[in-house]
Coordinates of C-alpha atoms in Angstrom, one line a residue:
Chain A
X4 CA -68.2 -4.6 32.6
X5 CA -67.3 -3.4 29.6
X6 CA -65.0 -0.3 29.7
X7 CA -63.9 1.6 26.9
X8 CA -62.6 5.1 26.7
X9 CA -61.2 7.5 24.4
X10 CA -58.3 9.7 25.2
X11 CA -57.7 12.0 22.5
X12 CA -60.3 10.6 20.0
X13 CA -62.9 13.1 19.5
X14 CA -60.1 16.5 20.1
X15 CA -59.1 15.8 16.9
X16 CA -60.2 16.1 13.6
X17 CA -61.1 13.3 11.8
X18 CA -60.0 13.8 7.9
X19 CA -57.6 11.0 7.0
X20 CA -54.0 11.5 7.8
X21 CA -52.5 11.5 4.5
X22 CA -50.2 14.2 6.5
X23 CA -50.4 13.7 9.9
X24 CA -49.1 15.8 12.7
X25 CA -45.7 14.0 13.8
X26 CA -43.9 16.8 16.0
X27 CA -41.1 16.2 18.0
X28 CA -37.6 15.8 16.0
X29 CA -39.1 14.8 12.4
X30 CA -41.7 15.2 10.8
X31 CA -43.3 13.1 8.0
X32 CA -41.4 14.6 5.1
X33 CA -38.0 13.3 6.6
X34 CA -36.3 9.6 6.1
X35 CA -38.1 6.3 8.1
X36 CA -34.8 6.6 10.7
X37 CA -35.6 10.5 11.3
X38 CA -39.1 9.6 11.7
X39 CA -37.9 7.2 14.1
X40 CA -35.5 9.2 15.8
X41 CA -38.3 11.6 16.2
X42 CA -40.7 9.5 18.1
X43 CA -37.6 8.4 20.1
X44 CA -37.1 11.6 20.8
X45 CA -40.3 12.2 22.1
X46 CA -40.1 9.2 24.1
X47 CA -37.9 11.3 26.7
X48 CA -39.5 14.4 26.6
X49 CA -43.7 14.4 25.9
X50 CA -45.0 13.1 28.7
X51 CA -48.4 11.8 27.7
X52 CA -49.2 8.5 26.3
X53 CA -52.0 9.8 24.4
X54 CA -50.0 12.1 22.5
X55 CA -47.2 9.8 22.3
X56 CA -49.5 6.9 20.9
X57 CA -51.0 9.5 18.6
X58 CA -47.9 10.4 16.8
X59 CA -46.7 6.6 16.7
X60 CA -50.3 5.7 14.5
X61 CA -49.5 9.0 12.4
X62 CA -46.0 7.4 11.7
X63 CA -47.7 4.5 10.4
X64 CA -49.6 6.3 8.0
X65 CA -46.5 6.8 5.6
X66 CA -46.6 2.7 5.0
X67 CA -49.3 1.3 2.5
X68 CA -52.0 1.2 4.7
X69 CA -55.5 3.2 5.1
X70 CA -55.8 2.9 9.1
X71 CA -54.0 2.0 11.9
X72 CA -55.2 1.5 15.7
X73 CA -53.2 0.6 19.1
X74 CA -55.4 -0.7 22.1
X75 CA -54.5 -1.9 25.1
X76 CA -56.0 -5.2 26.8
X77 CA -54.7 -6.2 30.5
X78 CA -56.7 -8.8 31.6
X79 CA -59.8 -9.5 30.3
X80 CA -61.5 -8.6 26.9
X81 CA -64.0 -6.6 28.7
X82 CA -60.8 -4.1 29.5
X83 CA -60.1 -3.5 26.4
X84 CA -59.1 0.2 25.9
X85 CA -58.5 2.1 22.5
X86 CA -55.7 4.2 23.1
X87 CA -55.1 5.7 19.6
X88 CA -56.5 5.8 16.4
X89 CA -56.0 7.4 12.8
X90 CA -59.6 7.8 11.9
X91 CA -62.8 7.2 12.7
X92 CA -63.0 3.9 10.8
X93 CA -60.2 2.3 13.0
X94 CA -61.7 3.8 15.9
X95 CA -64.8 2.3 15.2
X96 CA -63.1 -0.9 14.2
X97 CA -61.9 -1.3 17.4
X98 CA -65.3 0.1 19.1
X99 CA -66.9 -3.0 17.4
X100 CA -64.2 -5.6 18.2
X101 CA -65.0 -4.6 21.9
X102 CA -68.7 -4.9 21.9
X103 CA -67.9 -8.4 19.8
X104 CA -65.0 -9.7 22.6
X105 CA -63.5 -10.9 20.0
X106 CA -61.0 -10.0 16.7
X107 CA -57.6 -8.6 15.6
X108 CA -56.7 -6.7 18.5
X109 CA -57.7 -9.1 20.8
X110 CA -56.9 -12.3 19.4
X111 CA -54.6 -11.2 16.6
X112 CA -50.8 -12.9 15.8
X113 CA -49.4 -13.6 19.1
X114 CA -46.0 -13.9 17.7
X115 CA -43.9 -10.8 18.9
X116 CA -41.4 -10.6 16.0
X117 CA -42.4 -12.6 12.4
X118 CA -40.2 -11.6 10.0
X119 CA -42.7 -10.2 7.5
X120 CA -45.6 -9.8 9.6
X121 CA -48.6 -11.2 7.7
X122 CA -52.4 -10.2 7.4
X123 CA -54.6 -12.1 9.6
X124 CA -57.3 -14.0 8.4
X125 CA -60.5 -12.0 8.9
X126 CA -62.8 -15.0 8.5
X127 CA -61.9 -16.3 12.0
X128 CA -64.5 -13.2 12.9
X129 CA -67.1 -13.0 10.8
X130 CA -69.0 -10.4 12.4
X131 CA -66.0 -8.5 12.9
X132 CA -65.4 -9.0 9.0
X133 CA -68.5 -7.7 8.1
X134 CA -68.4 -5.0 9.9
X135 CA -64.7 -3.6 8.5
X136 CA -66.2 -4.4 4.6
X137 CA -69.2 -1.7 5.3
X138 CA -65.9 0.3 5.8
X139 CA -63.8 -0.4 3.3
X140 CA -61.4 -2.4 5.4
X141 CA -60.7 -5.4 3.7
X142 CA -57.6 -7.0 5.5
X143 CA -55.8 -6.2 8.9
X144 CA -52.3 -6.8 10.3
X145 CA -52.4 -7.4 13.8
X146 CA -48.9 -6.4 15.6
X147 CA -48.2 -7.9 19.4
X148 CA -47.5 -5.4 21.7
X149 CA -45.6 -7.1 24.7
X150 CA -44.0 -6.3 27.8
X151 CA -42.1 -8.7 29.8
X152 CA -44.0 -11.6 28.3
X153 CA -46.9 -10.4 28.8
X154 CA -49.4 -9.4 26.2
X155 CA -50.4 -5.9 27.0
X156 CA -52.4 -5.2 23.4
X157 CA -51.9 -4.8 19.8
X158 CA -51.4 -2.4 17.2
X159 CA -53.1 -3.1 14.1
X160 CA -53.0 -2.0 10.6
X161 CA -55.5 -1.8 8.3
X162 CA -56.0 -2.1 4.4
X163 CA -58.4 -2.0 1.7
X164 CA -57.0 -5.0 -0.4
X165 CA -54.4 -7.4 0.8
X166 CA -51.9 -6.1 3.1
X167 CA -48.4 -6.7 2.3
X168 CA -45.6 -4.9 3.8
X169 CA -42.3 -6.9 3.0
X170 CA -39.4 -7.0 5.4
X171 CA -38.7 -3.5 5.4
X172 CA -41.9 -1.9 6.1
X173 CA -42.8 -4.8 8.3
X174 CA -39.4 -3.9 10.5
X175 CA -40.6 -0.3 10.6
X176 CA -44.0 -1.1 11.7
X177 CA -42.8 -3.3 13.9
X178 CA -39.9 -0.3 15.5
X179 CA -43.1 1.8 15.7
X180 CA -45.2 -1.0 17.8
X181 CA -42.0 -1.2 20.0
X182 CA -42.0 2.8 20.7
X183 CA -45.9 2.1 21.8
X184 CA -44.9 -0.3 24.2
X185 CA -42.2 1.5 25.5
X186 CA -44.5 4.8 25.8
X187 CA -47.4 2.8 27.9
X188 CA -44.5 0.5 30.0
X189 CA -43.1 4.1 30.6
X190 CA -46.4 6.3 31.2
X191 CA -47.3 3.2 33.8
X192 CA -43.9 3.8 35.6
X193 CA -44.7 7.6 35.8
X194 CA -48.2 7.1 37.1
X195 CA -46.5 4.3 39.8
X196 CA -43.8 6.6 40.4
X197 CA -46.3 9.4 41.1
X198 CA -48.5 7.5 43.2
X199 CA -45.2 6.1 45.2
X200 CA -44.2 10.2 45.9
X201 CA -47.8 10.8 47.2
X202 CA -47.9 8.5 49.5
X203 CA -44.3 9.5 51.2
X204 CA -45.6 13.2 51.6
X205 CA -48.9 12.1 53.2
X206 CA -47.1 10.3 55.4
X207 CA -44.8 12.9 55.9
X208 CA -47.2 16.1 55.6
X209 CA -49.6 13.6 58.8
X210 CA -46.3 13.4 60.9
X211 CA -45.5 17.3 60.9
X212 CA -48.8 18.2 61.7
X213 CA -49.4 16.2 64.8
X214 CA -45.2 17.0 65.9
X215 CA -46.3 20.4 65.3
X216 CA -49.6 20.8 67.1
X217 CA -47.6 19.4 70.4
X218 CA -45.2 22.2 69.7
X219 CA -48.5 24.7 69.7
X220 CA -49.1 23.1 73.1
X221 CA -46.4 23.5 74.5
X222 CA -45.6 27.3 73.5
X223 CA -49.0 28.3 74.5
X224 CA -49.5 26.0 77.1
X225 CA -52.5 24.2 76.1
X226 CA -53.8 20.5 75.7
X227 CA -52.5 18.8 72.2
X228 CA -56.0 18.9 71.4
X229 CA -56.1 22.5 71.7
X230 CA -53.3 22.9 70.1
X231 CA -54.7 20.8 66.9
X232 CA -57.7 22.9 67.1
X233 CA -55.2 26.7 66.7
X234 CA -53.2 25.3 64.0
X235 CA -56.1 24.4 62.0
X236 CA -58.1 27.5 62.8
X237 CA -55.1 29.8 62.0
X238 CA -54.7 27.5 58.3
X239 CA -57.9 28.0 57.5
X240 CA -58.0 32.0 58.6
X241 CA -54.7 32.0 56.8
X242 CA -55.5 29.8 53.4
X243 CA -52.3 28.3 53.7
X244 CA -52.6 24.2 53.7
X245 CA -52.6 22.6 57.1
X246 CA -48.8 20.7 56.6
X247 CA -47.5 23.7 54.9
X248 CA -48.5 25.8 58.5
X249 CA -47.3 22.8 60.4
X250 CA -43.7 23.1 58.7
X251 CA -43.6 26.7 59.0
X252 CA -43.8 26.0 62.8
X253 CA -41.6 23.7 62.9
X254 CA -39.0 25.4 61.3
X255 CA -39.7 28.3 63.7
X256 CA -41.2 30.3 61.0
X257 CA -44.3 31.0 62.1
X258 CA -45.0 32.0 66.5
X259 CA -48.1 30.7 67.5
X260 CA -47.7 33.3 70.5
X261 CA -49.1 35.7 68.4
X262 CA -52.0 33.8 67.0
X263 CA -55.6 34.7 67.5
X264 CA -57.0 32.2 69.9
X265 CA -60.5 32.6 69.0
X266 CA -62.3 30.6 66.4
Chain B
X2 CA -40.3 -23.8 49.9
X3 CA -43.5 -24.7 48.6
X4 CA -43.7 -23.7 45.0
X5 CA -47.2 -24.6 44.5
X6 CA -48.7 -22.8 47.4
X7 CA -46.2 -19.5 46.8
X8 CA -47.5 -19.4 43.2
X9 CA -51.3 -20.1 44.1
X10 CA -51.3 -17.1 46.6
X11 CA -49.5 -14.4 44.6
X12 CA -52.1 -15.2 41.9
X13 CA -54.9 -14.7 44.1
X14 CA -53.5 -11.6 44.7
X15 CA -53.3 -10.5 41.3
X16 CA -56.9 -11.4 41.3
X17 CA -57.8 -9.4 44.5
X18 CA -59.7 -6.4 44.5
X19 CA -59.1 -6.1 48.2
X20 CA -56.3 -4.8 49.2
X21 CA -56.6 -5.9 52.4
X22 CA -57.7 -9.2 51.4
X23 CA -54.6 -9.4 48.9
X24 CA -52.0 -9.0 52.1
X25 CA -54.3 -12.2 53.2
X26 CA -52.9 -14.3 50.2
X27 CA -49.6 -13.0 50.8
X28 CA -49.4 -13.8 54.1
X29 CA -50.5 -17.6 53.3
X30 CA -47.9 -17.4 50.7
X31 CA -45.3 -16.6 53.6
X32 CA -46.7 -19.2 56.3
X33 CA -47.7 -21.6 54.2
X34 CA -46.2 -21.7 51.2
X35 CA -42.1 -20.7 53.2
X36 CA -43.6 -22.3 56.5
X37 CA -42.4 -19.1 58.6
X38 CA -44.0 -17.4 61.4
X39 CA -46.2 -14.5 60.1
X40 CA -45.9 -11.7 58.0
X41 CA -46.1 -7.6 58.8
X42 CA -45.6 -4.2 56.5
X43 CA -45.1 -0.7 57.1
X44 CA -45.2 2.5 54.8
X45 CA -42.9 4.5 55.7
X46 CA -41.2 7.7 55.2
X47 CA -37.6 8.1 56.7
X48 CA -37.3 6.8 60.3
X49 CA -40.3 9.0 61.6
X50 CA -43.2 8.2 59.6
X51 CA -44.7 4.8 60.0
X52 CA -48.4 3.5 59.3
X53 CA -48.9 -0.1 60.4
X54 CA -50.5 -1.8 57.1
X55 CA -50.9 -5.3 57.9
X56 CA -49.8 -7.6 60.2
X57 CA -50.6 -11.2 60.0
X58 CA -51.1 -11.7 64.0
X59 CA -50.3 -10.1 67.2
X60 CA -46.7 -11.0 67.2
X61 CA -46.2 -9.4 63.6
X62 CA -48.2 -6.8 64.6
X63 CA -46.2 -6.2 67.8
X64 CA -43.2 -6.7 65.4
X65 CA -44.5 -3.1 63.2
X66 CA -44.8 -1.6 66.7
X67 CA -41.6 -1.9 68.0
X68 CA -39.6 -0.8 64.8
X69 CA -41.3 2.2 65.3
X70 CA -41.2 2.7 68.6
X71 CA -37.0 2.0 68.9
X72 CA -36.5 3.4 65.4
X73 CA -34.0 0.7 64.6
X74 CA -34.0 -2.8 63.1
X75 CA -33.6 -5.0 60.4
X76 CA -37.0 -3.8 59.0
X77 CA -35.5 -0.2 59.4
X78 CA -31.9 -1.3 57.7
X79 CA -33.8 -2.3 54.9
X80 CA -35.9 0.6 54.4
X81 CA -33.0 2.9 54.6
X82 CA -30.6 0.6 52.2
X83 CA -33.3 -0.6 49.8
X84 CA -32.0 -4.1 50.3
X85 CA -33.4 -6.7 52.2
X86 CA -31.7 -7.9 55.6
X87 CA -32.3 -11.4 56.4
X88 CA -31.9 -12.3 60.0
X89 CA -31.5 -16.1 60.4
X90 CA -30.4 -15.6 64.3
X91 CA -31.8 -12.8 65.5
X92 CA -30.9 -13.7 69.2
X93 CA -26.7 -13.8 68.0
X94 CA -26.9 -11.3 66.1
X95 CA -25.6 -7.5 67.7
X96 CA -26.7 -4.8 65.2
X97 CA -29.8 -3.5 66.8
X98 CA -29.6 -3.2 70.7
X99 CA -32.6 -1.7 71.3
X100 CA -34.9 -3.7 69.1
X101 CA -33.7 -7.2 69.3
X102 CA -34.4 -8.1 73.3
X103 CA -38.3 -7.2 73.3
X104 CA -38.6 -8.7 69.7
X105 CA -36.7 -12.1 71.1
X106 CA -38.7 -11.7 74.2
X107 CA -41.9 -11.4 71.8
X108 CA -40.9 -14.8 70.1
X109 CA -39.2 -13.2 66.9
X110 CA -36.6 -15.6 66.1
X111 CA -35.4 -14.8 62.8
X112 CA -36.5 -11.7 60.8
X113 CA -36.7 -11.3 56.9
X114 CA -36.7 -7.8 55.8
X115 CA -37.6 -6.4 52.3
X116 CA -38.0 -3.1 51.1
X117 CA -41.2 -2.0 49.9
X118 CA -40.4 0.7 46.6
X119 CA -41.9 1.2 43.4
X120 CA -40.4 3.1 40.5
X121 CA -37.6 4.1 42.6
X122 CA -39.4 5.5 45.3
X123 CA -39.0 3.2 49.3
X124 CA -42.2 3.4 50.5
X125 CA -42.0 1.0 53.1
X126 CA -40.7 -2.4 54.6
X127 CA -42.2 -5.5 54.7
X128 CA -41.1 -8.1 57.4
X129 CA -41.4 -12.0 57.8
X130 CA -40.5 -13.9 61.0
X131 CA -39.9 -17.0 62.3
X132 CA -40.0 -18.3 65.6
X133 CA -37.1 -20.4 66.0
X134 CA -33.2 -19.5 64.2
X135 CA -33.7 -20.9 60.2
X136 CA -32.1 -19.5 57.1
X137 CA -33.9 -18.8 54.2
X138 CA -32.9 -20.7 51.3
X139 CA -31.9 -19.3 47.8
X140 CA -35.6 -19.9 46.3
X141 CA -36.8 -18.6 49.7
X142 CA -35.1 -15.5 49.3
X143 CA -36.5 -15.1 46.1
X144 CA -40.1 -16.0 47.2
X145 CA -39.7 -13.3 49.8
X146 CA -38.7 -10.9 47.2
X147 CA -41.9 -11.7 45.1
X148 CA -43.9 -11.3 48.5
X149 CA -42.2 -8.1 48.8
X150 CA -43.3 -6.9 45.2
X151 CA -46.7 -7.9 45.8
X152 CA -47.4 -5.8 48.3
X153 CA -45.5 -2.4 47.1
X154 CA -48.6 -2.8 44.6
X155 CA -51.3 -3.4 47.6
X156 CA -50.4 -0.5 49.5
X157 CA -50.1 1.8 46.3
X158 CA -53.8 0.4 45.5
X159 CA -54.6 1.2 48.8
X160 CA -53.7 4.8 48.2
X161 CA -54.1 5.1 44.3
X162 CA -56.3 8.1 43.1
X163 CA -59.6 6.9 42.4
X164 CA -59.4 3.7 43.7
X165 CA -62.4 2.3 45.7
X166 CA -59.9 1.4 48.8
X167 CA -58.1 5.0 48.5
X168 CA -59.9 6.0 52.0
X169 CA -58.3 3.1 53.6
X170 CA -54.8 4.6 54.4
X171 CA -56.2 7.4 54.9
X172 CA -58.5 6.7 57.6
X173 CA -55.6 4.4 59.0
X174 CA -53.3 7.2 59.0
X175 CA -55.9 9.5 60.9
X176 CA -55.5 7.8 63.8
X177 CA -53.2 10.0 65.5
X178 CA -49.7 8.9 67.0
X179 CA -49.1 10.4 70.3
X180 CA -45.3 10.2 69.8
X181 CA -45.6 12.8 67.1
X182 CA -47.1 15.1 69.6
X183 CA -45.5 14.4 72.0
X184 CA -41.9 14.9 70.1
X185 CA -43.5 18.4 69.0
X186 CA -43.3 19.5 72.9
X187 CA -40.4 17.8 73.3
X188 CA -38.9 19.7 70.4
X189 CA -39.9 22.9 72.3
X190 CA -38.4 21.6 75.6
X191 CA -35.1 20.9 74.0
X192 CA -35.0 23.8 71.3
X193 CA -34.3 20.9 69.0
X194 CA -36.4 19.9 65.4
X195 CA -39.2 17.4 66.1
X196 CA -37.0 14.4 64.1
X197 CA -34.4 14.8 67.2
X198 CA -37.0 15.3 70.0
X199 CA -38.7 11.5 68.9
X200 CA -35.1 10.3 68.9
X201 CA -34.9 11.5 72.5
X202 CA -37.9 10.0 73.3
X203 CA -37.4 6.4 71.7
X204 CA -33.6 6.6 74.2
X205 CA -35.4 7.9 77.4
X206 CA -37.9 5.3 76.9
X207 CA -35.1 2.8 75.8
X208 CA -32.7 3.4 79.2
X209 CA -36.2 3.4 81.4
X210 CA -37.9 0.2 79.5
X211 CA -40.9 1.8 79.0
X212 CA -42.9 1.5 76.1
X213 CA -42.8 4.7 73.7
X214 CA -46.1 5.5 73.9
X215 CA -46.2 5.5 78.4
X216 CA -43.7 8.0 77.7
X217 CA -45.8 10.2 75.2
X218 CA -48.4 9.4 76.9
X219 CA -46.6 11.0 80.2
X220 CA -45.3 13.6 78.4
X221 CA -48.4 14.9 77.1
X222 CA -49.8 14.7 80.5
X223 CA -47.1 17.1 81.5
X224 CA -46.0 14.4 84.0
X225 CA -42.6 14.2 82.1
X226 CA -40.6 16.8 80.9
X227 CA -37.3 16.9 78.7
X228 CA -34.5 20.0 79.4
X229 CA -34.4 22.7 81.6

């Protein structure tokens, strides 16, 4: 199945990003290493990886290039997900390469750090070639993004005549592919993380209410059933959440003596 | 340790859709692949909250039973210390009074206990047995660790938002534990918090050998009472 979605693509507009929004500690007018410093910045404090991916393709746009894309690829091809783009010809580019299965993103330079990263060669995908030269695109740097040796999807850059970015420019580009792969690896964690903390107050938010439902028993002298039945009758008459009653009770907070016993 | 069959079963599990099916393959990975006994887990919350996850037969699943039900044991030690315990003797080994007689007497003869956490956060224990004394050899250890990995990620499946298996915990978990409820009229009884009212429960049913849930059982019968 294939899957492709868009975050942020489509809230923006699409005019091309000769000055693009970089927030955070620098914006595009400063020096590469405040631009850097800037997107390291925002590393620790934005905390979505749309935004974050965004402002890592708008940094890109002060080297030589006309585009720039970063998509993520898991397992198969068919997962491919764009994640950020700097106009609507990458974001087509990469739109295409998914429908094809194949191209830069997904089968681009495996090699996580070349020197002086060089253009692929777009005749290994000819329909993928054909399709960037209706757009102008002419040549395409594909950048590994990696994680623990694994290949977790590619940033690629895109020109209208042959790409060439030297050492320098190459190094930035490739400090800027790093930051994306720190902002997914970190954007993963917070989602695990998340997940992890939800499942320990279920557990925990389950355990009070059935502790405090025998404590309704018991102080009205009632089955735990019955007792089950009050507390939820008096959350609901209340609007307070279930576990958030059950706690109240259990910290003594709340005296079922004095609730209404009819439903 | 079986390389080969360790490495075979952890990537079926990658491949797994099933979370339930994936605690399969890592239970293969654990009997056949470390030739042990059988394989459990827990997710857990502190020493009061447990939901059984898996348990590869009756004597693992006993195994998740009892931890609860005595609140101690290696399982426990590793939840609480985000380490894991490895038990090569349980039988000689002192630490847990209440919990290693029924789980010798159950045929638990060595008990390897990793933490389940992700990001940070314990969210359970997972726990191998064997059923005679053996120690776990370096590349064991490490196997067991990969085990242990493994299935941190099957139960967050099992729970993650929007996942096809998210109602599986969740209809687990609404099977209700009459030790909870029972520990909330306890908690009256005594004047005490819930937490220490199950604690008095898991001794009383400790010094009587009775199994926790007769005595929550009696207790909510109002054949048992705690206090004045």
């Amino acid at each position: 199945v294939t899957q492709v979605c868009f975050p942020q693509i489509g809230s923006h507009d699409h005019a091309p990003r000769t000055a693009p929004h970089v927030t955070g500690a620098a914006g595009l007018g400063g020096t590469r290493s405040t631009l850097l410093a800037g997107l390291v910045a925002d590393l620790l404090g934005e905390d979505d990886v749309a935004v974050l991916l965004d402002r890592v393709v708008a940094a890109a746009g002060t080297l030589e290039i006309t585009a720039s894309s970063i998509s993520l690829v898991d397992t198969d091809p068919a997962d491919m997900r764009i994640m950020a783009a700097s106009d609507e010809r990458a974001e087509h580019l990469v739109r295409h390469e998914v429908r094809l299965g194949t191209g830069p993103s997904l089968d681009g330079d495996r090699d996580p750090r070349p020197d002086d990263p060089e253009p692929v060669d777009l005749d290994r995908w000819p329909d993928y070639r054909a399709e960037a030269e209706s757009l102008g695109i002419r040549s395409a740097i594909a950048l590994s993004l990696d994680a623990a040796d694994r290949h977790i999807g590619a940033m690629v850059l895109y020109g209208t005549d042959d790409l060439r970015l030297g050492r320098d420019d190459g190094a930035f580009a490739r400090a800027l592919a790093d930051i994306a792969v720190l902002a997914i690896l970190r954007s993963r964690t917070t989602y695990l993380q998340g997940t992890a903390l939800d499942l320990s107050q279920a557990l925990a938010d389950q355990t009070a209410v059935e502790q405090a439902s025998g404590m309704v028993a018991e102080i009205r002298s009632c089955t735990v059933r019955d007792g089950m039945h009050l507390l939820r009758t008096r959350a609901v008459a209340g609007g307070l959440p279930l576990a958030t009653l059950a706690r109240a009770v259990i910290d003594r907070d709340e005296d079922p003596t004095t609730w209404d016993d009819r439903p | 340790v079986d390389r080969r069959r360790l490495a075979s079963a952890l990537d079926a599990v990658h491949a797994e859709d099933d979370p339930s099916t994936g605690f399969d393959h890592l239970a293969v990975a654990a009997v056949d692949g470390m030739g042990l006994g059988g394989m459990s887990a827990s997710a857990m919350r502190g020493t009061t909250s447990q939901i059984p996850v898996f348990g590869s037969d009756p004597t693992a699943r006993s195994l998740e039973d009892l931890q609860f039900a005595v609140g101690e044991g290696p399982c426990v030690d590793a939840y609480t210390s985000i380490a894991p315990v490895l038990v090569a003797d349980l039988g000689g080994h002192g630490a847990w009074p209440a919990f290693t007689p029924p789980a010798v007497d159950i045929g638990v003869a060595a008990v390897f206990a990793y933490p389940l956490h992700v990001a940070g956060v314990c969210i359970g224990a997972l726990d191998l047995y064997a059923d005679r004394p053996r120690r776990l050899g370096p590349d064991e250890a490490a196997g067991g660790a990969l085990i242990a990995a493994a299935a941190s990620r099957l139960i967050l499946a099992m729970v993650a938002p929007g996942s096809a298996f998210g109602g599986r915990l969740a209809a687990t978990a609404s099977v209700r534990n009459p030790a909870h409820q029972a520990s909330g009229m306890v908690a009256v009884q005594l004047d005490v918090a819930p937490d220490v009212a199950l604690d008095a429960l898991r001794a009383y049913a400790w010094l009587h050998d009775r199994s926790l849930d007769d005595v929550a059982a009696e207790v909510i019968a109002r054949r048992l009472r705690f206090g004045p």
